[in-house]
mmCIF file of C-alpha atoms and ligand atoms in Angstrom:
data_model
loop_
_atom_site.group_PDB
_atom_site.id
_atom_site.type_symbol
_atom_site.label_atom_id
_atom_site.label_comp_id
_atom_site.label_asym_id
_atom_site.label_seq_id
_atom_site.Cartn_x
_atom_site.Cartn_y
_atom_site.Cartn_z
ATOM 1 C CA MET A 1448 162.959 -36.372 43.218
ATOM 2 C CA LYS A 1449 164.148 -32.971 42.272
ATOM 3 C CA ARG A 1450 167.857 -31.774 41.057
ATOM 4 C CA ILE A 1451 168.208 -28.281 41.398
ATOM 5 C CA ALA A 1452 171.400 -25.964 41.294
ATOM 6 C CA LEU A 1453 171.591 -22.006 43.174
ATOM 7 C CA LEU A 1454 173.182 -19.693 41.315
ATOM 8 C CA THR A 1455 174.096 -16.601 43.546
ATOM 9 C CA CYS A 1456 176.449 -13.487 43.465
ATOM 10 C CA PRO A 1457 180.515 -13.777 44.041
ATOM 11 C CA LYS A 1458 179.493 -10.254 45.878
ATOM 12 C CA ALA A 1459 177.915 -11.877 48.484
ATOM 13 C CA GLU A 1460 180.604 -13.594 50.095
ATOM 14 C CA ASN A 1461 181.826 -11.171 51.580
ATOM 15 C CA VAL A 1462 178.423 -11.013 54.283
ATOM 16 C CA CYS A 1463 177.025 -14.492 53.316
ATOM 17 C CA THR A 1464 177.495 -17.770 54.288
ATOM 18 C CA GLY A 1465 175.371 -19.152 52.112
ATOM 19 C CA GLY A 1466 173.383 -20.799 55.322
ATOM 20 C CA GLY A 1467 170.371 -19.056 54.622
ATOM 21 C CA CYS A 1468 169.483 -20.951 50.811
ATOM 22 C CA PHE A 1469 170.370 -24.321 52.842
ATOM 23 C CA ALA A 1470 168.309 -23.800 55.776
ATOM 24 C CA ALA A 1471 165.628 -22.837 53.853
ATOM 25 C CA LEU A 1472 166.635 -26.022 51.433
ATOM 26 C CA ASN A 1473 166.446 -27.986 54.838
ATOM 27 C CA SER A 1474 163.640 -26.998 56.441
ATOM 28 C CA ARG A 1475 161.569 -27.010 52.948
ATOM 29 C CA THR A 1476 160.785 -22.827 53.557
ATOM 30 C CA LYS A 1477 160.395 -20.205 51.235
ATOM 31 C CA ALA A 1478 160.935 -21.093 47.247
ATOM 32 C CA PHE A 1479 161.539 -24.373 48.836
ATOM 33 C CA THR A 1480 158.206 -25.596 49.829
ATOM 34 C CA LEU A 1481 157.598 -26.832 46.566
ATOM 35 C CA TYR A 1482 159.461 -29.475 47.021
ATOM 36 C CA LYS A 1483 157.647 -30.601 50.365
ATOM 37 C CA GLY A 1484 158.064 -34.403 51.110
ATOM 38 C CA GLU A 1485 160.281 -35.012 48.075
ATOM 39 C CA ASP A 1486 164.359 -35.580 47.916
ATOM 40 C CA VAL A 1487 166.314 -32.657 46.319
ATOM 41 C CA GLU A 1488 169.650 -32.835 44.945
ATOM 42 C CA VAL A 1489 171.554 -30.497 44.906
ATOM 43 C CA LEU A 1490 174.381 -30.031 42.036
ATOM 44 C CA ALA A 1491 175.856 -26.983 42.095
ATOM 45 C CA PHE A 1492 176.003 -23.724 44.495
ATOM 46 C CA MET A 1493 177.121 -21.808 41.257
ATOM 47 C CA LYS A 1494 178.343 -17.403 40.899
ATOM 48 C CA CYS A 1495 178.644 -15.586 38.191
ATOM 49 C CA SER A 1496 181.508 -14.527 37.047
ATOM 50 C CA GLY A 1497 181.218 -11.323 37.990
ATOM 51 C CA CYS A 1498 180.032 -7.583 36.765
ATOM 52 C CA GLY A 1499 180.397 -6.923 33.565
ATOM 53 C CA HIS A 1500 181.277 -11.123 32.525
ATOM 54 C CA PHE A 1501 179.521 -12.091 29.957
ATOM 55 C CA PRO A 1502 178.814 -15.783 28.527
ATOM 56 C CA GLY A 1503 180.078 -16.248 25.519
ATOM 57 C CA GLU A 1504 183.166 -13.776 26.363
ATOM 58 C CA ASP A 1505 184.682 -15.273 29.478
ATOM 59 C CA ALA A 1506 185.752 -18.708 29.377
ATOM 60 C CA GLY A 1507 185.370 -19.629 32.960
ATOM 61 C CA LEU A 1508 181.917 -18.366 33.233
ATOM 62 C CA ASP A 1509 181.068 -20.937 29.646
ATOM 63 C CA GLU A 1510 182.531 -23.238 31.757
ATOM 64 C CA LYS A 1511 180.062 -23.427 34.401
ATOM 65 C CA ILE A 1512 177.541 -22.787 32.753
ATOM 66 C CA GLN A 1513 178.506 -25.891 30.308
ATOM 67 C CA TYR A 1514 178.681 -27.728 33.364
ATOM 68 C CA LEU A 1515 175.381 -27.673 35.026
ATOM 69 C CA LEU A 1516 173.580 -27.783 30.916
ATOM 70 C CA ASN A 1517 175.560 -31.229 31.071
ATOM 71 C CA ARG A 1518 173.820 -32.251 34.098
ATOM 72 C CA HIS A 1519 170.550 -30.335 33.518
ATOM 73 C CA PRO A 1520 168.902 -29.249 36.806
ATOM 74 C CA ASP A 1521 165.584 -29.678 36.919
ATOM 75 C CA VAL A 1522 165.118 -25.654 38.144
ATOM 76 C CA VAL A 1523 168.163 -22.783 39.253
ATOM 77 C CA HIS A 1524 167.296 -20.799 42.129
ATOM 78 C CA LEU A 1525 168.289 -17.588 42.337
ATOM 79 C CA GLY A 1526 169.343 -15.857 44.973
ATOM 80 C CA ILE A 1527 168.137 -12.351 45.775
ATOM 81 C CA CYS A 1528 171.712 -11.469 46.097
ATOM 82 C CA CYS A 1529 171.516 -12.230 42.379
ATOM 83 C CA CYS A 1530 169.504 -8.026 41.466
ATOM 84 C CA HIS A 1531 171.797 -5.426 40.892
ATOM 85 C CA ASP A 1532 169.405 -3.219 42.948
ATOM 86 C CA GLY A 1533 167.458 -4.573 46.293
ATOM 87 C CA ARG A 1534 164.618 -2.550 45.862
ATOM 88 C CA GLN A 1535 163.469 -3.228 42.391
ATOM 89 C CA ARG A 1536 164.161 -6.665 42.311
ATOM 90 C CA GLU A 1537 165.372 -6.211 39.043
ATOM 91 C CA LEU A 1538 167.602 -9.066 38.360
ATOM 92 C CA CYS A 1539 171.257 -8.248 36.807
ATOM 93 C CA ARG A 1540 172.156 -8.134 33.267
ATOM 94 C CA GLU A 1541 174.768 -10.956 33.399
ATOM 95 C CA ILE A 1542 172.514 -12.699 35.055
ATOM 96 C CA ALA A 1543 169.195 -12.689 32.960
ATOM 97 C CA VAL A 1544 172.204 -13.606 30.131
ATOM 98 C CA ILE A 1545 172.528 -16.664 32.238
ATOM 99 C CA CYS A 1546 169.192 -17.223 32.481
ATOM 100 C CA ARG A 1547 167.839 -17.352 29.310
ATOM 101 C CA ILE A 1548 170.478 -20.000 28.201
ATOM 102 C CA PHE A 1549 169.131 -22.384 30.798
ATOM 103 C CA GLU A 1550 165.936 -21.799 29.977
ATOM 104 C CA LYS A 1551 166.427 -22.436 26.155
ATOM 105 C CA HIS A 1552 167.430 -25.834 27.034
ATOM 106 C CA GLY A 1553 164.814 -26.732 29.503
ATOM 107 C CA ILE A 1554 165.919 -25.875 33.115
ATOM 108 C CA SER A 1555 163.173 -23.721 34.480
ATOM 109 C CA ILE A 1556 164.178 -20.478 36.115
ATOM 110 C CA MET A 1557 163.316 -20.209 40.115
ATOM 111 C CA ARG A 1558 163.603 -16.490 41.200
ATOM 112 C CA GLY A 1559 164.119 -16.991 45.232
ATOM 113 C CA THR A 1560 165.617 -19.632 47.714
ATOM 114 C CA HIS A 1561 165.209 -18.168 51.457
ATOM 115 C CA SER A 1562 163.629 -14.283 49.511
ATOM 116 C CA VAL A 1563 161.275 -15.226 46.732
ATOM 117 C CA PHE A 1564 161.489 -12.764 44.514
HETATM 118 S S1 SF4 B 1116 176.691 -8.915 38.078
HETATM 119 FE FE1 SF4 B 1116 175.078 -9.023 39.854
HETATM 120 S S2 SF4 B 1116 175.095 -11.718 40.653
HETATM 121 FE FE2 SF4 B 1116 177.068 -11.112 39.473
HETATM 122 S S3 SF4 B 1116 178.543 -9.960 40.689
HETATM 123 FE FE3 SF4 B 1116 177.628 -8.475 39.994
HETATM 124 S S4 SF4 B 1116 176.074 -7.463 40.821
HETATM 125 FE FE4 SF4 B 1116 176.534 -10.274 41.780
#
């Protein structure tokens, strides 16, 4: 049994239901092929707290991060929406800082859900 969380961009909610991520997860395709034949528990479908909101400067964001640190998923999967430039596939600085905190606590980061980047 793997315990995972998804991290995505709140701006994407204008056009995104999250269905693509869950379809890939349910069918164990794209970034989720590594869980083929294995049960997965989804602990959270977390959003960042918006552009310019960094850990240590935003109490709500800190609370979300702490929640996940307490639950300690095996892997946090990043949605493609976590890249500020779709073509360059470069993570937003806010997301990169959040990921470093997770990694520092032994939580793996996987760049991808229905898209792997
Ligand atoms: S920092 Fe990146 S992931 Fe977060 S809201 Fe802004 S564009 Fe979206």
